[in-house]
Amino acid sequence: MSILKGIEATAKRLINKEHIMAPSIPIKDLATKMGLDVIPYNLGEGVSGTLVVENNKGFIGYNPLESKTRQRFTIAHELGHYLLHLSNSQSRKIFVDTSFIVKYRSAKNYTQSEWKQEQEANAFAAAILMPFDFIKTELSKPSNQKLGEVELIESLSKT
């Protein structure tokens, strides 16, 4: 199984476990049910979110000054790090979205491993927020079939 298929399967298992049958995905609730505290926190300009895990307790901080869409993606991205990249042997880990390990999404040069983790967290966020089955259902709606590409993307994004 490819890594992307595995990530999509992880997202799908979580959606199924929580009996989510249609959009919108309650991403804050999902993170909370996974044992994470999700809190708005002004992380400064250019920082969307952070995941801090210490003594097996996790916290996701997200920037409340960013758009609701960006906040949802950030929470999903950090949840992806939590589910995909933490091992039980780590008592303290920090992911700053931009070891103790700190990662900034900025001009910093990532190692190949860090870059892979960022791509995987993004893939998880996309898979959990836009499940393939939900997108297929939305695309089959007559109201969406009449839309142009830009309008369709906007409609799906709002959903």
PDB file of C-alpha atoms in Angstrom, residues 47-139:
ATOM      1  CA  VAL A  47       2.652  30.908  11.989  1.00  0.00           C
ATOM      2  CA  SER A  48      -0.588  29.029  11.429  1.00  0.00           C
ATOM      3  CA  GLY A  49      -0.430  26.393  14.125  1.00  0.00           C
ATOM      4  CA  THR A  50       1.512  24.239  16.478  1.00  0.00           C
ATOM      5  CA  LEU A  51       1.322  20.782  17.975  1.00  0.00           C
ATOM      6  CA  VAL A  52       2.896  20.294  21.382  1.00  0.00           C
ATOM      7  CA  VAL A  53       2.996  16.884  23.027  1.00  0.00           C
ATOM      8  CA  GLU A  54       4.459  16.587  26.482  1.00  0.00           C
ATOM      9  CA  ASN A  55       4.086  13.671  28.887  1.00  0.00           C
ATOM     10  CA  ASN A  56       1.580  12.035  26.531  1.00  0.00           C
ATOM     11  CA  LYS A  57      -0.715  15.097  26.555  1.00  0.00           C
ATOM     12  CA  GLY A  58      -1.210  16.946  23.275  1.00  0.00           C
ATOM     13  CA  PHE A  59      -2.193  20.501  22.462  1.00  0.00           C
ATOM     14  CA  ILE A  60      -2.989  22.033  19.086  1.00  0.00           C
ATOM     15  CA  GLY A  61      -2.720  25.797  18.920  1.00  0.00           C
ATOM     16  CA  TYR A  62      -4.117  27.539  15.861  1.00  0.00           C
ATOM     17  CA  ASN A  63      -3.932  31.159  14.784  1.00  0.00           C
ATOM     18  CA  PRO A  64      -7.397  32.742  15.314  1.00  0.00           C
ATOM     19  CA  LEU A  65      -6.426  35.676  13.075  1.00  0.00           C
ATOM     20  CA  GLU A  66      -6.416  33.465   9.980  1.00  0.00           C
ATOM     21  CA  SER A  67      -9.513  32.570   7.969  1.00  0.00           C
ATOM     22  CA  LYS A  68     -11.822  29.836   9.278  1.00  0.00           C
ATOM     23  CA  THR A  69     -10.841  27.685   6.300  1.00  0.00           C
ATOM     24  CA  ARG A  70      -7.143  28.057   7.139  1.00  0.00           C
ATOM     25  CA  GLN A  71      -7.834  27.358  10.833  1.00  0.00           C
ATOM     26  CA  ARG A  72      -9.613  24.107   9.933  1.00  0.00           C
ATOM     27  CA  PHE A  73      -6.754  23.034   7.655  1.00  0.00           C
ATOM     28  CA  THR A  74      -4.197  23.877  10.329  1.00  0.00           C
ATOM     29  CA  ILE A  75      -6.014  21.821  12.967  1.00  0.00           C
ATOM     30  CA  ALA A  76      -6.285  18.910  10.521  1.00  0.00           C
ATOM     31  CA  HIS A  77      -2.596  19.252   9.585  1.00  0.00           C
ATOM     32  CA  GLU A  78      -1.494  19.180  13.236  1.00  0.00           C
ATOM     33  CA  LEU A  79      -3.807  16.223  13.908  1.00  0.00           C
ATOM     34  CA  GLY A  80      -2.026  14.526  11.010  1.00  0.00           C
ATOM     35  CA  HIS A  81       1.334  15.069  12.706  1.00  0.00           C
ATOM     36  CA  TYR A  82      -0.122  13.668  15.918  1.00  0.00           C
ATOM     37  CA  LEU A  83      -1.488  10.512  14.292  1.00  0.00           C
ATOM     38  CA  LEU A  84       1.287   9.906  11.773  1.00  0.00           C
ATOM     39  CA  HIS A  85       4.535  11.123  13.308  1.00  0.00           C
ATOM     40  CA  LEU A  86       4.585  10.598  17.040  1.00  0.00           C
ATOM     41  CA  SER A  87       5.967   7.461  18.566  1.00  0.00           C
ATOM     42  CA  ASN A  88       5.070   6.288  22.046  1.00  0.00           C
ATOM     43  CA  SER A  89       8.719   6.597  23.064  1.00  0.00           C
ATOM     44  CA  GLN A  90       8.706  10.379  22.686  1.00  0.00           C
ATOM     45  CA  SER A  91       7.808  12.208  25.875  1.00  0.00           C
ATOM     46  CA  ARG A  92       8.179  15.681  24.370  1.00  0.00           C
ATOM     47  CA  LYS A  93       7.740  16.891  20.816  1.00  0.00           C
ATOM     48  CA  ILE A  94       6.805  20.192  19.244  1.00  0.00           C
ATOM     49  CA  PHE A  95       5.724  20.860  15.667  1.00  0.00           C
ATOM     50  CA  VAL A  96       5.400  24.507  14.756  1.00  0.00           C
ATOM     51  CA  ASP A  97       3.647  24.841  11.407  1.00  0.00           C
ATOM     52  CA  THR A  98       5.492  27.013   9.242  1.00  0.00           C
ATOM     53  CA  SER A  99      14.021  16.964  19.857  1.00  0.00           C
ATOM     54  CA  PHE A 100      12.307  18.378  21.040  1.00  0.00           C
ATOM     55  CA  ILE A 101      11.954  19.195  17.371  1.00  0.00           C
ATOM     56  CA  VAL A 102      10.820  22.532  16.015  1.00  0.00           C
ATOM     57  CA  LYS A 103       9.734  23.013  12.430  1.00  0.00           C
ATOM     58  CA  TYR A 104       8.892  26.344  10.850  1.00  0.00           C
ATOM     59  CA  ARG A 105       7.141  26.779   7.530  1.00  0.00           C
ATOM     60  CA  SER A 106       9.489  29.495   6.368  1.00  0.00           C
ATOM     61  CA  ALA A 107      12.758  29.997   4.572  1.00  0.00           C
ATOM     62  CA  LYS A 108      14.265  27.246   6.744  1.00  0.00           C
ATOM     63  CA  ASN A 109      15.637  24.367   4.730  1.00  0.00           C
ATOM     64  CA  TYR A 110      13.889  21.151   5.688  1.00  0.00           C
ATOM     65  CA  THR A 111      15.670  17.854   5.912  1.00  0.00           C
ATOM     66  CA  GLN A 112      14.271  15.217   3.584  1.00  0.00           C
ATOM     67  CA  SER A 113      12.553  13.561   6.570  1.00  0.00           C
ATOM     68  CA  GLU A 114      10.994  16.834   7.754  1.00  0.00           C
ATOM     69  CA  TRP A 115       9.780  17.638   4.241  1.00  0.00           C
ATOM     70  CA  LYS A 116       8.197  14.177   3.983  1.00  0.00           C
ATOM     71  CA  GLN A 117       6.413  14.670   7.318  1.00  0.00           C
ATOM     72  CA  GLU A 118       5.035  18.043   6.201  1.00  0.00           C
ATOM     73  CA  GLN A 119       3.756  16.524   2.953  1.00  0.00           C
ATOM     74  CA  GLU A 120       2.159  13.645   4.859  1.00  0.00           C
ATOM     75  CA  ALA A 121       0.460  16.018   7.338  1.00  0.00           C
ATOM     76  CA  ASN A 122      -0.888  18.035   4.396  1.00  0.00           C
ATOM     77  CA  ALA A 123      -2.138  14.851   2.712  1.00  0.00           C
ATOM     78  CA  PHE A 124      -3.872  13.812   5.940  1.00  0.00           C
ATOM     79  CA  ALA A 125      -5.508  17.246   6.283  1.00  0.00           C
ATOM     80  CA  ALA A 126      -6.828  17.019   2.726  1.00  0.00           C
ATOM     81  CA  ALA A 127      -8.050  13.434   3.220  1.00  0.00           C
ATOM     82  CA  ILE A 128      -9.865  14.193   6.474  1.00  0.00           C
ATOM     83  CA  LEU A 129     -11.406  17.512   5.399  1.00  0.00           C
ATOM     84  CA  MET A 130     -12.278  16.412   1.854  1.00  0.00           C
ATOM     85  CA  PRO A 131     -12.952  12.670   1.931  1.00  0.00           C
ATOM     86  CA  PHE A 132     -13.086  11.206  -1.571  1.00  0.00           C
ATOM     87  CA  ASP A 133     -16.520   9.620  -1.018  1.00  0.00           C
ATOM     88  CA  PHE A 134     -17.963  12.932   0.171  1.00  0.00           C
ATOM     89  CA  ILE A 135     -16.529  14.761  -2.846  1.00  0.00           C
ATOM     90  CA  LYS A 136     -18.017  12.177  -5.225  1.00  0.00           C
ATOM     91  CA  THR A 137     -21.432  12.676  -3.599  1.00  0.00           C
ATOM     92  CA  GLU A 138     -21.166  16.466  -3.854  1.00  0.00           C
ATOM     93  CA  LEU A 139     -20.056  16.288  -7.487  1.00  0.00           C
TER      94      LEU A 139
END
